[in-house]
GROMACS .gro file of C-alpha atoms in nm:
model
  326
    1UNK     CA    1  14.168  16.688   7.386
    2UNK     CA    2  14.558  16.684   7.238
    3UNK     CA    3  14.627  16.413   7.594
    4UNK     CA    4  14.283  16.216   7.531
    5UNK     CA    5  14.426  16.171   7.156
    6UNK     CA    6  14.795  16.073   7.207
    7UNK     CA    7  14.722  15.861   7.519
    8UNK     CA    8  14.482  15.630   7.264
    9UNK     CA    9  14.762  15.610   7.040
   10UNK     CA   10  14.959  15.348   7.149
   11UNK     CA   11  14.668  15.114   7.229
   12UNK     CA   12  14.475  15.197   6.897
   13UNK     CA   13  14.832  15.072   6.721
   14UNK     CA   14  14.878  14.744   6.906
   15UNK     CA   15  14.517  14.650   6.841
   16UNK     CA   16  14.580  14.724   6.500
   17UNK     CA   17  14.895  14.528   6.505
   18UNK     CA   18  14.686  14.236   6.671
   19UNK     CA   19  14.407  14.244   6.388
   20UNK     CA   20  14.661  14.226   6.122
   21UNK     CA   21  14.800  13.946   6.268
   22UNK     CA   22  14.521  13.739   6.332
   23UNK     CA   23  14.376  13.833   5.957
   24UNK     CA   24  14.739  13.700   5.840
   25UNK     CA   25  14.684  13.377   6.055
   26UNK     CA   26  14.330  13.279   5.908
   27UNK     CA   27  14.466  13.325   5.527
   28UNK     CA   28  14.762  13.127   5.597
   29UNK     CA   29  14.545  12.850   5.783
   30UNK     CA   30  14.301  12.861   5.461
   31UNK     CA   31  14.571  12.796   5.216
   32UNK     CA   32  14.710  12.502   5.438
   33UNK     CA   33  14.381  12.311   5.314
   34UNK     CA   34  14.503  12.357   4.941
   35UNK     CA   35  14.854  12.230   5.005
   36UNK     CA   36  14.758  11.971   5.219
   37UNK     CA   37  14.558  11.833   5.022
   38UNK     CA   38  14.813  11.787   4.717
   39UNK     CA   39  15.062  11.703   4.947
   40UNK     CA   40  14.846  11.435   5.155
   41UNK     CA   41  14.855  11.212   4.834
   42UNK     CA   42  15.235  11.142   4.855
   43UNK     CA   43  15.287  11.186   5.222
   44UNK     CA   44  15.144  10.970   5.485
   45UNK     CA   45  14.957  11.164   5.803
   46UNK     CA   46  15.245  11.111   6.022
   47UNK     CA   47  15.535  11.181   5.746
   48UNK     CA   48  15.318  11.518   5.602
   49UNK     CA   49  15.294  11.632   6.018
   50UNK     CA   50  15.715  11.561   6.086
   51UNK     CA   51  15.804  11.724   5.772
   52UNK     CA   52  15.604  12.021   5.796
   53UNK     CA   53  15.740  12.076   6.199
   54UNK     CA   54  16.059  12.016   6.057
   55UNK     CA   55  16.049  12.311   5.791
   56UNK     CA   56  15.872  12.539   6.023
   57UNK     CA   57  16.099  12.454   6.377
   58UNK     CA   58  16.410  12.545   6.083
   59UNK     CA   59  16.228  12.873   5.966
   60UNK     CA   60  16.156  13.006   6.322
   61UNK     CA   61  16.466  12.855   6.516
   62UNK     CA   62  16.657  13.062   6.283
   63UNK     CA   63  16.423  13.396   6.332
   64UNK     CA   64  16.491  13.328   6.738
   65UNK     CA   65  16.821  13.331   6.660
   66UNK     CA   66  16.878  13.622   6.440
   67UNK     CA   67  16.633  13.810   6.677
   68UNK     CA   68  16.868  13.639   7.005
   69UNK     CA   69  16.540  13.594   7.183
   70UNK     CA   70  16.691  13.355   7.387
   71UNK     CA   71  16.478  13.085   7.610
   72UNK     CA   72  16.112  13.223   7.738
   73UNK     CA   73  16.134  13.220   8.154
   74UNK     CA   74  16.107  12.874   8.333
   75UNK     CA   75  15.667  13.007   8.394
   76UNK     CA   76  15.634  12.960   8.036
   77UNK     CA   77  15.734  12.615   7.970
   78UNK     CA   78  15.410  12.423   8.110
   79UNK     CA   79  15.184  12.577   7.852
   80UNK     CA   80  15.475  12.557   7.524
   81UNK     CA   81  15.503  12.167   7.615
   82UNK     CA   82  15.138  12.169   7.654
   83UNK     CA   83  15.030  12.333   7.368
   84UNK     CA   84  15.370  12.183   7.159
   85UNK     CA   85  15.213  11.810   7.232
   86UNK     CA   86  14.828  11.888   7.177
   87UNK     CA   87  14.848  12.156   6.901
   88UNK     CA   88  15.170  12.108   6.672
   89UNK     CA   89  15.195  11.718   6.746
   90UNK     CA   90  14.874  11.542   6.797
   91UNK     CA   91  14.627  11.759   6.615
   92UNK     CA   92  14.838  11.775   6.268
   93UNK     CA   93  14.850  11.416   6.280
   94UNK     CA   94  14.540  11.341   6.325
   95UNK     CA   95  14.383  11.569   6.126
   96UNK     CA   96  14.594  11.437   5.843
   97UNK     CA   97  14.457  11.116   5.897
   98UNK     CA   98  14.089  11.186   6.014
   99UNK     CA   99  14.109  11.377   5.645
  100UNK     CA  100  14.184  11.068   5.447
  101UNK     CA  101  13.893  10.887   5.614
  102UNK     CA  102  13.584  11.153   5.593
  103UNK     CA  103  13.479  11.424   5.296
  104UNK     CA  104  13.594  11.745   5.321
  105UNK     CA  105  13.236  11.875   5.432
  106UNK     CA  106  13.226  11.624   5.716
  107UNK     CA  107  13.595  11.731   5.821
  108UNK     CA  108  13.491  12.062   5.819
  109UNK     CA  109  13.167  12.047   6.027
  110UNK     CA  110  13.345  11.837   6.285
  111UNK     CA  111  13.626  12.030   6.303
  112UNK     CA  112  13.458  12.366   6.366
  113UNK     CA  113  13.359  12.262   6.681
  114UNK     CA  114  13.700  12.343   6.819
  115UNK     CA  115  13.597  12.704   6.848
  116UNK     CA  116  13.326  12.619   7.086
  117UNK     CA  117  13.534  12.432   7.279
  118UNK     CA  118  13.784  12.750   7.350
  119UNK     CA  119  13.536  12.983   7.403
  120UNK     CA  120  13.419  12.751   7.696
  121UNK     CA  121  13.766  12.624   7.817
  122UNK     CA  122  13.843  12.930   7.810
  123UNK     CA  123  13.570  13.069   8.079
  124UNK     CA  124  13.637  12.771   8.248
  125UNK     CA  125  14.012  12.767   8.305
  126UNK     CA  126  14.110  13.129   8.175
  127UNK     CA  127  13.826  13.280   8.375
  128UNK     CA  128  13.706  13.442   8.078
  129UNK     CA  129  13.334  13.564   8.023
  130UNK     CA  130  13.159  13.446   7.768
  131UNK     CA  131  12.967  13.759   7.596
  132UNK     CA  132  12.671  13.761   7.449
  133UNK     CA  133  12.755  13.897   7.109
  134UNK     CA  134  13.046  13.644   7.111
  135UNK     CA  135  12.821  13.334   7.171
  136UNK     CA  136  12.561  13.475   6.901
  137UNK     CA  137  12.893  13.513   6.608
  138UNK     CA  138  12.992  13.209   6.713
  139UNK     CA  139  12.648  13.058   6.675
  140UNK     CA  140  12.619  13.217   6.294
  141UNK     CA  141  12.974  13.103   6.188
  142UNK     CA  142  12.905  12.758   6.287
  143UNK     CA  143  12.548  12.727   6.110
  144UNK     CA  144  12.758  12.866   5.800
  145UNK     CA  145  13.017  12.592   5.878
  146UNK     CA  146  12.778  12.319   5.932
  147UNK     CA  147  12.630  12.479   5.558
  148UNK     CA  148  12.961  12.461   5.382
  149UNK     CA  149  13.033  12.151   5.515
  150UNK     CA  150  12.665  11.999   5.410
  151UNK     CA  151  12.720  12.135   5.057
  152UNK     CA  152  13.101  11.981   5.020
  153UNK     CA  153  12.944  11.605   5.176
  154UNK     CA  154  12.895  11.319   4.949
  155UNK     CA  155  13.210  11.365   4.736
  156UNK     CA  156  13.374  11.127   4.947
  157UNK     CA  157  13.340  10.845   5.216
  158UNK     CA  158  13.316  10.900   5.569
  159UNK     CA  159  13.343  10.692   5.837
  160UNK     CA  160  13.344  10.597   6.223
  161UNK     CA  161  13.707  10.668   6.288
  162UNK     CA  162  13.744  10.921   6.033
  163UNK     CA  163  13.440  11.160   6.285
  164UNK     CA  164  13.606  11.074   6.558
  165UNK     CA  165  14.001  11.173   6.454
  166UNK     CA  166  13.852  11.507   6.314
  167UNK     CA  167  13.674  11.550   6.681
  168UNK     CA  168  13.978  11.467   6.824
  169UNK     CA  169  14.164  11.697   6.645
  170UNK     CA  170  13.918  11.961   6.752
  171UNK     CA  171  13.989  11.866   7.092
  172UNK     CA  172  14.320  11.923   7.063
  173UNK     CA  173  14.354  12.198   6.922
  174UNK     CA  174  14.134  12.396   7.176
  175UNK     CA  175  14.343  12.225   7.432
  176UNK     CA  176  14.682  12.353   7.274
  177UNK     CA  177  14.528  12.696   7.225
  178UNK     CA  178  14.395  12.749   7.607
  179UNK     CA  179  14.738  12.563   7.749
  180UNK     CA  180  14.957  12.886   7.504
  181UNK     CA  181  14.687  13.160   7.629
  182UNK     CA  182  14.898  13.148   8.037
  183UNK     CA  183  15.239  13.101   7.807
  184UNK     CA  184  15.209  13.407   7.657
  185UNK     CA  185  15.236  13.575   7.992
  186UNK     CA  186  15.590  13.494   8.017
  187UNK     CA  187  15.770  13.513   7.680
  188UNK     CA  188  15.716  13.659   7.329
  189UNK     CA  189  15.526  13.556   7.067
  190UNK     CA  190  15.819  13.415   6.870
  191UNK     CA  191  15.971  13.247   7.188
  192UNK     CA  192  15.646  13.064   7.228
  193UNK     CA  193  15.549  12.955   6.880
  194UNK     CA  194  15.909  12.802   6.846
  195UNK     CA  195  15.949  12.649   7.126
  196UNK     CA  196  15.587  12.459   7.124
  197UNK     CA  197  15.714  12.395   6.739
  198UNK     CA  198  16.009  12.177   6.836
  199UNK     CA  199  15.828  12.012   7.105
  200UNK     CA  200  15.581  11.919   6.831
  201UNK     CA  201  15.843  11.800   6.652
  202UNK     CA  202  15.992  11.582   6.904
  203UNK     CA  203  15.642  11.413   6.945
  204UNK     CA  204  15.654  11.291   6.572
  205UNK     CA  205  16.019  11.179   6.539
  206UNK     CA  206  15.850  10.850   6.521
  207UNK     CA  207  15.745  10.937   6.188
  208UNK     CA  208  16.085  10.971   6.054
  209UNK     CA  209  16.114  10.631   5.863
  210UNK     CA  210  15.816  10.689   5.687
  211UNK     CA  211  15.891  11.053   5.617
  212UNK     CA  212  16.230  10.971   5.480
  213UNK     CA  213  16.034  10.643   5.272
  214UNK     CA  214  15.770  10.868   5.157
  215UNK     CA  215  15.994  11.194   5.051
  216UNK     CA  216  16.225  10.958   4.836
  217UNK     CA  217  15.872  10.843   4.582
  218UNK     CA  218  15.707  11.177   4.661
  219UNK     CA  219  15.681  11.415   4.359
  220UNK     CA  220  15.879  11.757   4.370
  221UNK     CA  221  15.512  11.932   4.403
  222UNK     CA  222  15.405  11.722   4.728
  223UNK     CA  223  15.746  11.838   4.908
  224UNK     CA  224  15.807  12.192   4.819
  225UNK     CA  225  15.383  12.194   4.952
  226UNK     CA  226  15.517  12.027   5.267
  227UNK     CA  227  15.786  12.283   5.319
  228UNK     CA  228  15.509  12.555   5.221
  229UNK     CA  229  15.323  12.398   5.517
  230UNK     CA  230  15.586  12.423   5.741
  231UNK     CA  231  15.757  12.749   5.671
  232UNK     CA  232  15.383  12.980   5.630
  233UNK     CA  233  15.078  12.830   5.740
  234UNK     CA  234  15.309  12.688   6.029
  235UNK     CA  235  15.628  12.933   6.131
  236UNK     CA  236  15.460  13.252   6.047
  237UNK     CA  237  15.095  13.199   6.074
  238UNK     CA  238  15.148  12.996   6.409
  239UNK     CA  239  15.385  13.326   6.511
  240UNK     CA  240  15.094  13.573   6.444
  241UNK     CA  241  14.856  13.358   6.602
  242UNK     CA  242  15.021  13.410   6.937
  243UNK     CA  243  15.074  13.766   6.901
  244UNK     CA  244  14.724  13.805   6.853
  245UNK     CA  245  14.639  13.567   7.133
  246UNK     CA  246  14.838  13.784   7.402
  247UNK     CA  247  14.611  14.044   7.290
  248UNK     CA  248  14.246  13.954   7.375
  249UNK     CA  249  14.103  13.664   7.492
  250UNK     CA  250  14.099  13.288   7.363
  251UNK     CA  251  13.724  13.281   7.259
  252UNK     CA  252  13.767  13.545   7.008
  253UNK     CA  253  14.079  13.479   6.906
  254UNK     CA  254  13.905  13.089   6.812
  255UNK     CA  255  13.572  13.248   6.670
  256UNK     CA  256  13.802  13.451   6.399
  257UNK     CA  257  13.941  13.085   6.277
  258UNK     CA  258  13.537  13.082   6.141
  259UNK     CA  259  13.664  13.287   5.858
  260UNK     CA  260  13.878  13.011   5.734
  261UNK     CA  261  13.616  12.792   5.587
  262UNK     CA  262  13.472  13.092   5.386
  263UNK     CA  263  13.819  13.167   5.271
  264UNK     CA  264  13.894  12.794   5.142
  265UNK     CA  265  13.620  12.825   4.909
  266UNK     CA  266  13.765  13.085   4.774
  267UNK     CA  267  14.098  12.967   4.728
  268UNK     CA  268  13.967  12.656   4.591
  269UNK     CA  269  13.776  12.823   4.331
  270UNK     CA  270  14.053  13.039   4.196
  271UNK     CA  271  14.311  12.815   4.240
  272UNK     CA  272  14.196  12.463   4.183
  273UNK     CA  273  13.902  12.533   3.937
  274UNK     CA  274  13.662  12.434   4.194
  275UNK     CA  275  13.320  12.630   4.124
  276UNK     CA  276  13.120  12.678   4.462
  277UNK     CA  277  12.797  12.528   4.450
  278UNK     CA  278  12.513  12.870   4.583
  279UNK     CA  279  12.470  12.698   4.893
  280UNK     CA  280  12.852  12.682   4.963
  281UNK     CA  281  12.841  13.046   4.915
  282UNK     CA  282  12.589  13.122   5.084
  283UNK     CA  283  12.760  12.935   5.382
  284UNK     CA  284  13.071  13.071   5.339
  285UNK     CA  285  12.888  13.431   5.356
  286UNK     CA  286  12.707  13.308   5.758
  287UNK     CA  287  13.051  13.234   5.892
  288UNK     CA  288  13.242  13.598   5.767
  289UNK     CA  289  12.917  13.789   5.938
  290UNK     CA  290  12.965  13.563   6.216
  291UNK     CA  291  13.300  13.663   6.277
  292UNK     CA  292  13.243  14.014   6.250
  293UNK     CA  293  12.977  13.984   6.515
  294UNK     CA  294  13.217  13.808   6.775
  295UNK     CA  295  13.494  14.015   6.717
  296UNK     CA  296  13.316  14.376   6.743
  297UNK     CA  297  13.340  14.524   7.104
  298UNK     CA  298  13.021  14.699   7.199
  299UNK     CA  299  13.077  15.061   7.271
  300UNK     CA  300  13.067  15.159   7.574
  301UNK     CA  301  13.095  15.524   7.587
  302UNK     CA  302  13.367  15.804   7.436
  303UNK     CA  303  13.662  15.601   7.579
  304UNK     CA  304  13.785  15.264   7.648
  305UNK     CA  305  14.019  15.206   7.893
  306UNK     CA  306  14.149  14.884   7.782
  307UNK     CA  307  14.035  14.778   7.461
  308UNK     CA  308  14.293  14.534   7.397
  309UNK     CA  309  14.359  14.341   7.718
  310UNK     CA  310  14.207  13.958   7.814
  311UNK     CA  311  13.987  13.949   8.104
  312UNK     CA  312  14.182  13.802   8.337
  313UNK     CA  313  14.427  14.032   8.374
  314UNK     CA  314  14.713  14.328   8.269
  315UNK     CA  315  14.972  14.222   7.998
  316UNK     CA  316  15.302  14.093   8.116
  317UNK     CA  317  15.643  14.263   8.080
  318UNK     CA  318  15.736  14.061   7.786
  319UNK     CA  319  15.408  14.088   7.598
  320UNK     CA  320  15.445  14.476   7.659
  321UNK     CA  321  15.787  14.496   7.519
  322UNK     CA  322  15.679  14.223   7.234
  323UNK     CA  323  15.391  14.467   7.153
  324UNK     CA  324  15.668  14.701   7.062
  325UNK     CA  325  15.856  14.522   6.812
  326UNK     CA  326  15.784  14.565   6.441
   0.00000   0.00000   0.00000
């Protein structure tokens, strides 16, 4: 009984360790909506995406540093520049813009399709399975999505190449997820998210004449929400993210970002005065219970042998010792 016990130990903290993360990763990604959206109406899409790499490749290039980290091995770098260019490059920029085109509640709806599109590029290319109870949270967080998203429509215009940015940018960002899933196989967390940060960065140096146009008319509250961008819903949340990634599998990891919607109508209501209509509530409500479907493992008997690992395999070296650190 006293082996059974301190044998679960270890694996009972790094799941833990993983939840925390990924519940630190979905507030962080709800508040981004908030500052974004002051900061989108100084900052063009391209300007608000470079300045907001730029803050966050500062915050965690100094981290790596402090940390001496050092460079991820040579089998990590396909999915950091895939997942730099897809996730931290293209899909910030064109979810700035598909956001200046569409309503919030159409932005929302299309967006949430990214989800769906992990969970099956992930079985597809990650050789993960696609559970039952998974499919059916993922199926209730997207109804509440699609709800949330029907309540928030008609306070703005939408149109033809605002749908299709936003479904772009869900595109991309289930690309950039299932390209970092392999990466995380061969360097930390922190090695990772850094690295795919500056790559991101790279991809929208040519936004630097308009970031440098736009930052010199910009009010003090539209930049110190960019750097907010950059340094927390970017550095850190982006950094738990991955932690959490190397932890389970891709699909789940995507259904928990069905919290987010649910936790921007909250922040919107305390912080911006913005009273939820029922039905937003309501919607807000199907995508929480969602989540907690997909991400609760059915029980299987007394013990679980590896309650923490992805399907397609055991945890590398370096996510072992990275599931170590503090």
């Amino acid at each position: 009984m006293t082996t059974h016990s301190s044998s679960a130990t270890p694996a009972e903290t790094r799941d833990w360790r993983a939840t925390a993360a990924a519940c630190t990763t979905v507030v962080l990604w709800a508040s981004a909506f908030v500052s974004i959206r002051s900061a989108g109406e100084a900052y063009s899409p391209g300007a608000l995406a470079l300045g907001r790499l730029l803050a966050g490749s500062l915050a965690l290039g100094t981290l790596l540093l402090v940390r001496r980290e050092g460079l991820p091995s040579r089998a990590a770098w396909p999915g950091i520049l895939w997942s730099g260019l897809l996730w931290f490059g293209l899909y910030m920029v064109v979810l700035n813009w598909g956001e200046q085109q569409v309503d919030a509640g159409t932005a929302a709806m299309v967006v949430n399709i990214g989800p769906l599109l992990i969970a099956l590029l992930g079985a597809r290319l990650l050789g993960e399975g696609l559970p039952r109870r998974l499919l059916l949270g993922m199926g209730v967080s997207f109804a509440g999505a699609a709800v949330v998203g029907l309540s928030m429509s008609g306070h703005g215009s939408s149109s033809v190449l605002g749908v299709l940015l936003c479904l772009l940018a869900a595109v991309a960002y289930a690309g950039g997820v299932v390209g970092q899933k392999p990466a995380l196989r061969h360097g930390s967390a922190l090695q990772i998210t850094t690295f795919g940060c500056l790559v991101g960065t790279a991809g929208c140096l040519p936004f630097a004449g308009a970031l440098v146009s736009d930052a010199a008319d910009a009010p003090l509250s539209a930049t110190l929400n960019m750097v907010y961008l950059g340094i927390f819903p970017t550095a850190l949340a982006f950094t738990t993210w991955a932690y959490a990634l190397a932890r389970t599998t891709a699909g789940r990891m995507g259904a928990t970002t069905y919290a987010v919607p649910a936790l921007v109508v909250l922040m919107s209501w305390l912080l911006l005065d913005e009273v939820p209509a029922l039905l937003t509530v309501a919607g807000g409500l199907l995508c929480l219970a969602g989540v907690a479907v997909s991400r609760k493992r059915p029980q299987t008997g007394a013990t679980r042998t590896h309650p923490a690992q992805p399907v397609e395999g055991p945890l590398h070296d370096a996510e072992r010792q990275a599931a170590d650190r503090p």
